[in-house]
mmCIF file of C-alpha atoms in Angstrom:
data_model
loop_
_atom_site.group_PDB
_atom_site.id
_atom_site.type_symbol
_atom_site.label_atom_id
_atom_site.label_comp_id
_atom_site.label_asym_id
_atom_site.label_seq_id
_atom_site.Cartn_x
_atom_site.Cartn_y
_atom_site.Cartn_z
ATOM 1 C CA MET A 1 20.732 -15.646 21.328
ATOM 2 C CA THR A 2 18.436 -14.700 24.614
ATOM 3 C CA LYS A 3 17.145 -17.946 26.018
ATOM 4 C CA ARG A 4 13.730 -18.596 27.171
ATOM 5 C CA ASN A 5 12.578 -21.639 29.004
ATOM 6 C CA ASP A 6 15.243 -23.099 28.121
ATOM 7 C CA VAL A 7 15.040 -22.528 24.479
ATOM 8 C CA HIS A 8 17.419 -20.730 22.963
ATOM 9 C CA VAL A 9 15.796 -17.704 20.502
ATOM 10 C CA PRO A 10 17.961 -16.348 17.917
ATOM 11 C CA PRO A 11 17.923 -12.591 18.413
ATOM 12 C CA ALA A 12 15.311 -11.860 14.575
ATOM 13 C CA MET A 13 13.203 -13.510 17.185
ATOM 14 C CA ALA A 14 13.244 -11.919 19.801
ATOM 15 C CA GLN A 15 13.327 -8.718 18.594
ATOM 16 C CA MET A 16 9.975 -9.549 16.671
ATOM 17 C CA GLU A 17 8.454 -10.281 20.100
ATOM 18 C CA THR A 18 8.732 -6.828 21.774
ATOM 19 C CA LYS A 19 5.952 -4.618 21.196
ATOM 20 C CA LEU A 20 5.929 -2.095 18.475
ATOM 21 C CA GLN A 21 5.106 1.696 19.311
ATOM 22 C CA PRO A 22 4.582 3.742 16.103
ATOM 23 C CA GLY A 23 4.371 7.671 16.045
ATOM 24 C CA LEU A 24 0.858 8.322 16.740
ATOM 25 C CA GLU A 25 0.585 11.692 15.763
ATOM 26 C CA SER A 26 0.082 11.319 12.392
ATOM 27 C CA GLY A 27 -0.956 8.934 9.503
ATOM 28 C CA GLN A 28 3.088 9.283 8.430
ATOM 29 C CA ALA A 29 4.141 8.582 11.517
ATOM 30 C CA LEU A 30 1.934 5.280 11.931
ATOM 31 C CA MET A 31 3.221 4.313 8.797
ATOM 32 C CA ALA A 32 6.853 5.014 8.815
ATOM 33 C CA GLN A 33 8.074 1.866 9.848
ATOM 34 C CA GLY A 34 5.597 0.406 7.209
ATOM 35 C CA GLU A 35 2.698 -1.001 6.546
ATOM 36 C CA ALA A 36 3.283 -4.247 8.002
ATOM 37 C CA ALA A 37 4.675 -2.644 11.265
ATOM 38 C CA PHE A 38 1.295 -0.687 11.295
ATOM 39 C CA HIS A 39 -0.704 -3.711 10.752
ATOM 40 C CA ASP A 40 1.583 -5.841 13.568
ATOM 41 C CA PHE A 41 1.176 -2.479 15.664
ATOM 42 C CA VAL A 42 -2.924 -3.184 15.285
ATOM 43 C CA ALA A 43 -3.089 -6.395 15.594
ATOM 44 C CA GLN A 44 -1.257 -6.016 18.943
ATOM 45 C CA GLN A 45 -3.206 -3.682 20.382
ATOM 46 C CA LEU A 46 -6.363 -5.608 19.184
ATOM 47 C CA GLU A 47 -5.584 -9.285 20.301
ATOM 48 C CA PRO A 48 -5.492 -8.377 24.421
ATOM 49 C CA ALA A 49 -8.755 -6.640 23.795
ATOM 50 C CA LEU A 50 -10.357 -9.084 21.865
ATOM 51 C CA GLY A 51 -8.719 -12.093 24.244
ATOM 52 C CA HIS A 52 -8.217 -14.064 21.691
ATOM 53 C CA THR A 53 -5.259 -13.972 18.419
ATOM 54 C CA LEU A 54 -6.756 -13.023 15.066
ATOM 55 C CA PRO A 55 -7.596 -15.668 12.434
ATOM 56 C CA GLN A 56 -4.719 -15.965 10.127
ATOM 57 C CA MET A 57 -5.020 -16.682 6.551
ATOM 58 C CA GLU A 58 -2.489 -17.164 3.494
ATOM 59 C CA VAL A 59 -2.999 -16.250 0.011
ATOM 60 C CA ARG A 60 -1.228 -17.176 -2.787
ATOM 61 C CA CYS A 61 -1.998 -16.154 -6.282
ATOM 62 C CA LYS A 62 -0.731 -16.501 -9.859
ATOM 63 C CA ASN A 63 -1.257 -13.689 -12.369
ATOM 64 C CA LEU A 64 -2.667 -11.385 -10.309
ATOM 65 C CA SER A 65 -3.915 -7.990 -11.827
ATOM 66 C CA VAL A 66 -5.119 -5.273 -9.187
ATOM 67 C CA ILE A 67 -7.024 -2.621 -10.092
ATOM 68 C CA ALA A 68 -8.132 0.513 -7.526
ATOM 69 C CA GLU A 69 -9.521 3.581 -7.444
ATOM 70 C CA VAL A 70 -7.709 5.950 -5.057
ATOM 71 C CA ALA A 71 -8.951 9.979 -4.284
ATOM 72 C CA MET A 72 -5.694 12.082 -4.622
ATOM 73 C CA VAL A 73 -5.702 14.990 -2.435
ATOM 74 C CA GLN A 74 -4.389 18.411 -3.984
ATOM 75 C CA GLN A 75 -2.662 20.077 -0.897
ATOM 76 C CA THR A 76 -3.197 24.192 -1.381
ATOM 77 C CA SER A 77 -0.511 25.048 1.046
ATOM 78 C CA THR A 78 3.904 24.227 0.504
ATOM 79 C CA THR A 79 3.979 21.690 3.133
ATOM 80 C CA THR A 80 2.395 18.195 2.105
ATOM 81 C CA THR A 81 0.793 15.798 4.416
ATOM 82 C CA PHE A 82 0.176 12.271 4.538
ATOM 83 C CA GLU A 83 -2.851 10.778 5.986
ATOM 84 C CA LEU A 84 -4.045 7.031 5.978
ATOM 85 C CA PRO A 85 -6.806 6.203 3.858
ATOM 86 C CA SER A 86 -9.827 5.966 6.247
ATOM 87 C CA VAL A 87 -13.221 7.077 5.574
ATOM 88 C CA TYR A 88 -13.502 10.074 7.969
ATOM 89 C CA ASN A 89 -10.617 11.359 5.938
ATOM 90 C CA THR A 90 -12.624 10.632 2.606
ATOM 91 C CA VAL A 91 -15.684 12.724 3.802
ATOM 92 C CA LYS A 92 -13.177 15.345 4.842
ATOM 93 C CA HIS A 93 -11.785 16.139 1.736
ATOM 94 C CA ALA A 94 -14.761 15.457 -0.541
#
């Protein structure tokens, strides 16, 4: 356990408080640790810039069905690249 201000903090909680540093060289590198880690990284960058924490919300659903249309990019080369879905990437591949 880690001691912080006379309060014992479990190791898992101490690790969560460290700043995430995903790879910034590509979308695949950003998403390598999963979408939750990516969103936490973005929040860690935004909160200091805004000067306050981002609002939090919990949503619970029953019998939820989600349908989405997602553009698939067909690669002409043998190497596949992964990109984050964004307006720029959608326009680039349109």
